[in-house]
CSV table of C-alpha atoms in Angstrom, one decimal:
chain,number,residue,atom,x,y,z
U,6,ALA,CA,101.6,93.3,89.7
U,7,GLY,CA,103.5,92.4,92.8
U,8,TYR,CA,106.6,91.4,90.9
U,9,ARG,CA,106.5,94.5,88.7
U,10,LYS,CA,106.3,96.7,91.9
U,11,ILE,CA,109.4,95.1,93.3
U,12,LYS,CA,111.3,95.5,90.0
U,13,LYS,CA,110.4,99.2,89.8
U,14,PHE,CA,111.2,99.7,93.4
U,15,CYS,CA,114.7,98.3,92.9
U,16,ALA,CA,115.2,100.3,89.7
U,17,ILE,CA,114.2,103.6,91.3
U,18,ALA,CA,116.4,102.8,94.4
U,19,ALA,CA,119.3,102.5,92.0
U,20,THR,CA,118.6,105.8,90.4
U,21,PHE,CA,118.6,107.5,93.8
U,22,GLN,CA,122.3,106.7,94.0
U,23,SER,CA,123.1,108.7,90.9
U,24,LYS,CA,122.9,112.4,90.1
U,25,SER,CA,119.7,111.7,88.2
U,26,CYS,CA,117.8,112.0,91.6
U,27,SER,CA,118.5,115.8,91.8
U,28,TRP,CA,114.7,116.3,91.9
U,29,LEU,CA,114.8,114.6,95.3
U,30,CYS,CA,118.2,115.2,96.8
U,31,GLU,CA,120.1,118.4,97.6
U,32,GLY,CA,123.9,117.7,97.4
U,33,GLU,CA,125.2,114.2,97.4
U,34,PRO,CA,122.6,111.5,96.9
U,35,PRO,CA,122.2,108.9,99.6
U,36,ARG,CA,124.1,105.6,99.3
U,37,VAL,CA,122.2,102.4,100.2
U,38,LYS,CA,123.1,98.8,100.0
U,39,TYR,CA,119.7,97.1,100.6
U,40,GLY,CA,116.0,97.6,99.9
U,41,TRP,CA,113.1,96.1,101.8
U,42,VAL,CA,109.6,95.3,100.5
U,43,ASP,CA,107.1,93.8,102.9
U,44,THR,CA,105.4,91.6,100.2
U,45,CYS,CA,108.6,89.6,99.6
U,46,CYS,CA,110.8,90.2,102.6
U,47,ILE,CA,108.6,88.5,105.3
U,48,ASP,CA,107.9,84.8,105.3
U,49,LYS,CA,104.3,84.9,106.4
U,50,LYS,CA,104.3,81.1,106.8
U,51,SER,CA,106.6,81.5,109.8
U,52,SER,CA,104.6,82.9,112.8
U,53,ALA,CA,107.9,83.8,114.6
U,54,GLU,CA,109.2,85.8,111.6
U,55,LEU,CA,105.9,87.5,111.0
U,56,SER,CA,105.7,88.5,114.7
U,57,GLU,CA,109.3,89.8,114.7
U,58,ALA,CA,108.7,91.8,111.5
U,59,ILE,CA,105.5,93.5,112.7
U,60,ASN,CA,107.0,94.3,116.0
U,61,SER,CA,110.1,95.8,114.4
U,62,MET,CA,108.6,97.4,111.3
U,63,TYR,CA,108.1,101.0,112.7
U,64,GLY,CA,111.8,101.0,113.7
U,65,TRP,CA,112.9,99.8,110.3
U,66,TYR,CA,111.0,102.7,108.7
U,67,MET,CA,112.5,105.2,111.1
U,68,LYS,CA,116.0,104.0,110.3
U,69,ALA,CA,115.5,103.9,106.5
U,70,VAL,CA,117.5,106.4,104.4
U,71,TYR,CA,114.2,106.9,102.5
U,72,CYS,CA,110.9,105.1,101.9
U,73,LEU,CA,108.7,105.0,98.8
U,74,ALA,CA,104.9,105.1,98.8
U,75,TYR,CA,103.3,103.7,95.7
U,76,LEU,CA,99.8,105.1,95.0
U,77,THR,CA,98.2,102.7,92.6
U,78,ASP,CA,95.1,104.8,92.2
U,79,TYR,CA,96.7,108.2,91.5
U,80,VAL,CA,97.6,109.4,88.0
U,81,ARG,CA,99.8,112.5,88.0
U,82,PRO,CA,99.1,115.1,85.3
U,83,ARG,CA,101.8,115.9,82.8
U,84,SER,CA,101.9,119.5,83.9
U,85,GLN,CA,104.0,120.3,86.9
U,86,GLY,CA,102.5,120.9,90.3
U,87,LEU,CA,99.3,119.8,92.0
U,88,TYR,CA,96.2,121.8,91.0
U,89,ALA,CA,92.9,121.7,92.8
U,90,ASP,CA,91.5,118.6,91.1
U,91,GLN,CA,94.8,116.7,91.3
U,92,GLN,CA,95.1,117.7,94.9
U,93,GLN,CA,91.7,116.2,95.6
U,94,GLN,CA,92.6,113.0,93.7
U,95,PHE,CA,95.8,112.8,95.8
U,96,ARG,CA,93.9,113.3,99.1
U,97,LYS,CA,91.4,110.6,98.2
U,98,SER,CA,93.9,107.9,97.4
U,99,ARG,CA,93.1,104.6,99.1
U,100,TRP,CA,96.7,104.7,100.5
U,101,PHE,CA,95.4,107.2,103.2
U,102,THR,CA,92.7,104.8,104.3
U,103,ARG,CA,94.7,101.7,105.1
U,104,GLY,CA,95.8,100.9,108.6
U,105,TRP,CA,99.3,99.7,107.8
U,106,THR,CA,100.2,102.8,105.8
U,107,LEU,CA,99.9,105.0,108.8
U,108,GLN,CA,103.3,103.9,110.1
U,109,GLU,CA,104.7,104.1,106.6
U,110,LEU,CA,103.6,107.8,106.6
U,111,LEU,CA,104.8,108.8,110.1
U,112,ALA,CA,107.9,106.7,110.8
U,113,PRO,CA,110.3,107.6,107.9
U,114,GLU,CA,112.2,110.8,107.9
U,115,GLU,CA,112.2,110.8,104.1
U,116,LEU,CA,109.1,109.6,102.2
U,117,ILE,CA,108.6,110.0,98.5
U,118,PHE,CA,105.2,109.4,96.8
U,119,PHE,CA,104.9,107.8,93.3
U,120,ASP,CA,101.9,107.6,91.0
U,121,GLN,CA,100.6,104.4,89.4
U,122,ASP,CA,103.1,104.8,86.6
U,123,TRP,CA,106.0,105.2,89.1
U,124,ASN,CA,106.4,108.9,88.3
U,125,PRO,CA,107.5,110.9,91.4
U,126,ILE,CA,104.7,113.0,92.9
U,127,GLY,CA,106.7,114.6,95.7
U,128,SER,CA,108.1,114.1,99.2
U,129,LYS,CA,106.2,114.1,102.5
U,130,ASP,CA,107.6,117.5,103.3
U,131,LEU,CA,106.6,119.0,100.0
U,132,LEU,CA,103.1,117.6,100.2
U,133,ARG,CA,102.6,118.1,103.9
U,134,HIS,CA,99.6,120.4,103.5
U,135,GLN,CA,97.7,117.9,101.3
U,136,ILE,CA,98.7,115.0,103.5
U,137,SER,CA,97.4,116.9,106.6
U,138,GLU,CA,94.1,117.5,104.9
U,139,ALA,CA,93.8,113.9,103.8
U,140,THR,CA,94.7,112.4,107.2
U,141,ASN,CA,93.6,115.0,109.7
U,142,ILE,CA,97.1,114.9,111.1
U,143,GLU,CA,98.5,118.3,112.1
U,144,ILE,CA,101.6,119.2,110.1
U,145,GLU,CA,103.8,119.4,113.2
U,146,TYR,CA,103.0,115.8,114.0
U,147,LEU,CA,104.0,114.5,110.6
U,148,LYS,CA,107.6,114.9,111.7
U,149,SER,CA,107.1,114.3,115.5
U,150,PRO,CA,104.1,112.0,116.0
U,151,PHE,CA,105.2,111.0,119.5
U,152,HIS,CA,104.5,114.5,120.7
U,153,ALA,CA,100.8,114.0,120.2
U,154,SER,CA,98.6,112.6,123.0
U,155,VAL,CA,97.5,109.0,122.9
U,156,ALA,CA,93.9,110.0,121.9
U,157,THR,CA,95.2,112.2,119.1
U,158,ARG,CA,97.3,109.4,117.7
U,159,MET,CA,94.4,107.0,118.0
U,160,SER,CA,92.2,109.4,116.0
U,161,TRP,CA,94.6,109.1,113.1
U,162,ALA,CA,93.6,105.5,112.8
U,163,SER,CA,89.9,106.0,113.5
U,164,ARG,CA,88.9,106.1,109.8
U,165,ARG,CA,91.4,103.5,108.6
U,166,SER,CA,90.8,99.9,108.0
U,167,THR,CA,92.6,96.6,107.7
U,168,THR,CA,91.7,93.3,106.1
U,169,ARG,CA,92.1,91.3,109.3
U,170,ILE,CA,90.4,92.7,112.4
U,171,GLU,CA,93.4,92.1,114.6
U,172,ASP,CA,95.7,94.1,112.3
U,173,ILE,CA,94.0,97.4,113.3
U,174,ALA,CA,95.7,96.9,116.7
U,175,TYR,CA,99.0,95.3,115.4
U,176,CYS,CA,99.6,98.1,112.9
U,177,LEU,CA,99.6,100.7,115.8
U,178,MET,CA,102.2,99.1,118.0
U,179,GLY,CA,105.1,101.1,116.7
U,180,LEU,CA,103.1,104.4,116.9
U,181,PHE,CA,102.7,103.8,120.6
U,182,GLN,CA,106.1,102.2,121.2
U,183,VAL,CA,104.8,99.0,122.6
U,184,ASN,CA,105.3,95.3,121.7
U,185,MET,CA,103.0,92.4,122.1
U,186,PRO,CA,102.7,88.9,120.6
U,187,LEU,CA,100.4,88.4,117.5
U,188,LEU,CA,97.4,86.2,118.2
U,189,TYR,CA,95.4,86.0,114.9
U,190,GLY,CA,92.0,84.7,115.7
U,191,GLU,CA,91.5,86.8,118.9
U,192,GLY,CA,89.4,89.4,117.0
U,193,PRO,CA,88.7,92.7,118.8
U,194,LYS,CA,90.6,91.5,121.9
U,195,ALA,CA,93.8,92.6,120.1
U,196,PHE,CA,92.8,96.2,120.4
U,197,LEU,CA,92.0,95.7,124.1
U,198,ARG,CA,95.5,94.2,124.6
U,199,LEU,CA,97.1,97.2,122.8
U,200,GLN,CA,95.4,99.6,125.2
U,201,GLN,CA,96.6,97.6,128.2
U,202,GLU,CA,100.2,97.7,126.9
U,203,ILE,CA,99.9,101.5,126.4
U,204,ILE,CA,98.6,101.9,130.0
U,205,ARG,CA,101.6,99.9,131.3
U,206,SER,CA,104.1,102.3,129.8
U,207,SER,CA,102.3,105.7,129.8
U,208,PHE,CA,100.7,108.1,132.2
U,209,ASP,CA,98.6,109.6,129.3
U,210,GLU,CA,95.0,109.6,130.5
U,211,SER,CA,93.6,110.7,127.1
U,212,ILE,CA,93.4,107.0,126.3
U,213,PHE,CA,90.1,107.2,128.1
U,214,ALA,CA,88.8,110.2,126.0
U,215,TRP,CA,86.8,108.3,123.4
U,216,ALA,CA,83.2,108.0,122.4
U,217,GLU,CA,81.6,104.8,120.9
U,218,GLU,CA,78.8,105.0,118.4
U,219,GLU,CA,75.4,105.2,119.9
U,220,TYR,CA,74.0,101.9,121.0
U,221,LYS,CA,72.0,100.2,118.3
U,222,PRO,CA,69.2,97.8,119.5
U,223,THR,CA,69.9,95.6,116.4
U,224,LEU,CA,73.0,94.4,118.3
U,225,ARG,CA,70.8,92.9,121.0
U,226,ASN,CA,72.5,89.4,120.9
U,227,LYS,CA,75.8,91.0,122.0
U,228,TYR,CA,74.3,92.3,125.2
U,229,SER,CA,71.2,90.2,126.0
U,230,SER,CA,69.4,87.0,125.4
U,231,GLY,CA,66.0,88.4,124.5
U,232,PRO,CA,65.0,90.6,121.5
U,233,ARG,CA,63.1,93.1,123.7
U,234,ALA,CA,65.4,93.2,126.7
U,235,MET,CA,66.9,96.5,125.8
U,236,SER,CA,64.0,98.4,124.2
U,237,ARG,CA,63.8,101.1,126.9
U,238,ASN,CA,66.3,104.1,126.7
U,239,PRO,CA,69.3,102.0,125.5
U,240,VAL,CA,71.6,105.0,125.1
U,241,ARG,CA,70.8,106.5,128.5
U,242,THR,CA,71.5,103.2,130.4
U,243,TYR,CA,74.2,101.8,128.2
U,244,SER,CA,77.4,101.1,130.1
U,245,SER,CA,80.9,100.0,129.0
U,246,GLY,CA,84.3,99.2,130.3
U,247,ILE,CA,87.2,101.7,130.5
U,248,PHE,CA,88.7,100.8,127.2
U,249,ALA,CA,87.4,101.5,123.7
U,250,THR,CA,86.5,98.6,121.3
U,251,SER,CA,88.3,100.0,118.3
U,252,PRO,CA,90.2,103.1,117.1
U,253,ALA,CA,86.9,104.3,115.5
U,254,ALA,CA,85.9,105.4,119.0
U,255,PHE,CA,88.6,108.1,118.9
U,256,ARG,CA,87.3,109.8,115.7
U,257,PHE,CA,86.4,113.0,117.6
U,258,SER,CA,89.6,113.0,119.8
U,259,ALA,CA,92.0,114.7,117.5
U,260,ASN,CA,92.3,117.8,119.7
U,261,MET,CA,93.1,116.1,123.0
U,262,LYS,CA,96.2,117.4,124.8
U,263,ASN,CA,97.7,116.4,128.1
U,264,ASN,CA,97.9,118.7,131.2
U,265,TYR,CA,99.6,116.9,134.1
U,266,HIS,CA,99.7,120.1,136.3
U,267,VAL,CA,96.1,120.0,137.5
U,268,VAL,CA,95.4,116.3,138.2
U,269,ASN,CA,97.8,114.5,140.5
U,270,ARG,CA,97.5,110.8,140.8
U,271,PRO,CA,99.1,109.3,144.0
U,272,SER,CA,99.9,106.0,142.3
U,273,PRO,CA,100.0,104.6,138.8
U,274,PHE,CA,97.2,102.6,137.3
U,275,THR,CA,97.4,98.9,137.6
U,276,ILE,CA,95.6,96.3,135.5
U,277,THR,CA,94.1,93.5,137.7
U,278,ASN,CA,91.7,90.6,137.2
U,279,TYR,CA,89.1,92.8,138.9
U,280,GLY,CA,89.6,95.7,136.5
U,281,LEU,CA,91.8,98.8,136.1
U,282,ARG,CA,92.8,99.9,139.6
U,283,MET,CA,92.8,103.6,140.1
U,284,ASP,CA,93.6,105.8,143.1
U,285,VAL,CA,91.5,108.9,142.5
U,286,GLU,CA,90.1,112.1,143.9
U,287,CYS,CA,86.5,112.5,142.6
U,288,ARG,CA,83.0,113.7,143.2
U,289,GLN,CA,80.6,111.1,144.5
U,290,SER,CA,76.8,111.2,144.4
U,291,ASN,CA,75.3,107.9,145.6
U,292,ASN,CA,76.8,105.2,143.4
U,293,ILE,CA,78.0,107.7,140.7
U,294,LEU,CA,81.6,109.0,140.5
U,295,ARG,CA,82.7,112.0,138.4
U,296,LEU,CA,86.4,111.9,137.7
U,297,ARG,CA,88.4,114.6,136.0
U,298,LEU,CA,91.2,113.4,133.7
U,299,SER,CA,94.5,115.0,133.1
U,300,CYS,CA,93.7,115.9,129.5
U,301,GLU,CA,91.8,118.7,127.8
U,302,GLU,CA,90.1,119.2,124.5
U,303,TRP,CA,91.0,122.3,122.5
U,304,ARG,CA,88.0,122.9,120.2
U,305,THR,CA,89.1,126.4,119.1
U,306,LEU,CA,92.4,128.3,118.9
U,307,TYR,CA,91.2,131.1,121.1
U,308,GLY,CA,88.6,129.6,123.5
U,309,PRO,CA,89.5,127.9,126.8
U,310,PRO,CA,90.1,124.2,126.7
U,311,LEU,CA,87.5,121.8,128.0
U,312,TRP,CA,88.5,119.3,130.7
U,313,VAL,CA,87.5,115.7,130.0
U,314,LYS,CA,85.8,113.7,132.7
U,315,LEU,CA,84.7,110.1,133.2
U,316,VAL,CA,81.3,109.3,134.7
U,317,LEU,CA,81.4,105.9,136.5
U,318,ARG,CA,78.7,103.9,138.1
U,319,GLU,CA,79.3,101.2,140.8
U,320,SER,CA,78.0,97.8,139.5
U,321,THR,CA,79.4,95.5,142.2
U,322,HIS,CA,81.4,96.1,145.4
U,323,ASN,CA,83.9,98.8,144.5
U,324,GLN,CA,83.9,97.8,140.8
U,325,TYR,CA,82.7,100.5,138.3
U,326,VAL,CA,81.6,100.8,134.7
U,327,ARG,CA,81.6,103.8,132.5
U,328,ILE,CA,78.1,105.2,131.7
U,329,GLN,CA,77.1,107.0,128.5
U,330,PRO,CA,80.2,106.0,126.6
U,331,ASN,CA,78.6,107.3,123.4
U,332,THR,CA,79.9,110.8,124.2
U,333,ILE,CA,83.0,112.5,125.4
U,334,GLN,CA,82.0,114.3,128.6
U,335,HIS,CA,83.5,117.5,129.9
U,336,TRP,CA,84.0,118.9,133.4
U,337,SER,CA,81.9,121.9,134.1
U,338,GLU,CA,81.4,124.3,137.0
U,339,ASP,CA,78.4,122.3,138.1
U,340,ASP,CA,80.7,119.3,138.7
U,341,ASP,CA,82.5,121.2,141.4
U,342,GLU,CA,79.4,121.5,143.5
U,343,PRO,CA,77.2,118.5,143.9
U,344,GLY,CA,78.4,115.3,145.6
U,345,THR,CA,81.1,114.7,148.1
U,346,LEU,CA,84.8,115.1,147.3
U,347,VAL,CA,86.4,111.7,148.1
U,348,LYS,CA,89.7,110.0,147.7
U,349,LYS,CA,89.4,106.3,147.1
U,350,ARG,CA,90.7,103.3,145.3
U,351,ILE,CA,88.4,101.9,142.7
U,352,TYR,CA,88.4,99.2,140.0
U,353,VAL,CA,86.9,99.9,136.6
U,354,MET,CA,85.9,97.1,134.2
U,355,LEU,CA,88.3,96.8,131.3
U,356,HIS,CA,85.9,95.7,128.5
U,357,GLU,CA,82.3,96.6,127.8
U,358,SER,CA,79.8,95.6,130.4
U,359,LEU,CA,77.2,92.9,129.7
U,360,SER,CA,74.8,94.3,132.3
U,361,ILE,CA,72.4,97.1,131.5
U,362,GLY,CA,70.4,99.0,134.1
């Protein structure tokens, strides 16, 4: 099947250079000299070549004259056009659930879809409405993904999966314009490293606008040594670090937008061995801080946006953890009243806390 795919790819690429591709091209067809297929153009036995390819892949797709997407589970009807049932079949293709295909969708300027028999389905522009419904990506971002907030871009990967757990982070590097070495075997730490790289190059605070799934006591070994150590109000007392554990935590963050005019940070965030250093103005009540972020959630077209906040609790001297990370919390009028308005430098743990209380 892999060899047949490569042969068909080359054959179709050749037809694009003739007038037989009038269904795709207006005017003179594009002229290309080379084609690239990931299954045969990367020597995966070479860690250096694999790392270079994955770090460069998004740029290659961007510079391509056109890219082809082969949907093995889609059969196009003989009649022209996409009717309701065929539209549903197209939207449910496994191609829209894989982590690596997200950059294949967003990076190329020209992307053409093919069914399992290599019949053309249509271009990304032609199918933009069906693609938007299948991926929850707004149509405007299909052409300009970098205009979306970090949280919104993360949400596009929240329901996608990869075979190797590290790849859910590696497949997103191009989408966030960062580079980092590949360390297969590091597991979920890869996604933590990705967020750290994003922080180093971006002021986008929507990266903190996520919500993990509610704590499940069956995961007791991850947090405690005893089977009953967390039996009392686990969700209420559950704490975490500042970063999410996977893109799935951003599944409800698609409508996050940045607003840098309200919140002014005196200095950029810095990652240290004590946590993420933040110089903030916040409300303090005892050992609890309420911090407003420079991002807002637009739940409706006509209603006002909701400002996102972090609620932090001091765990050790000037080191904080995020509390109730199972929900995205919003700033309300009540948050302007209780507590003292303070300016201070704090450190927030990077990864999930092992202490509950």
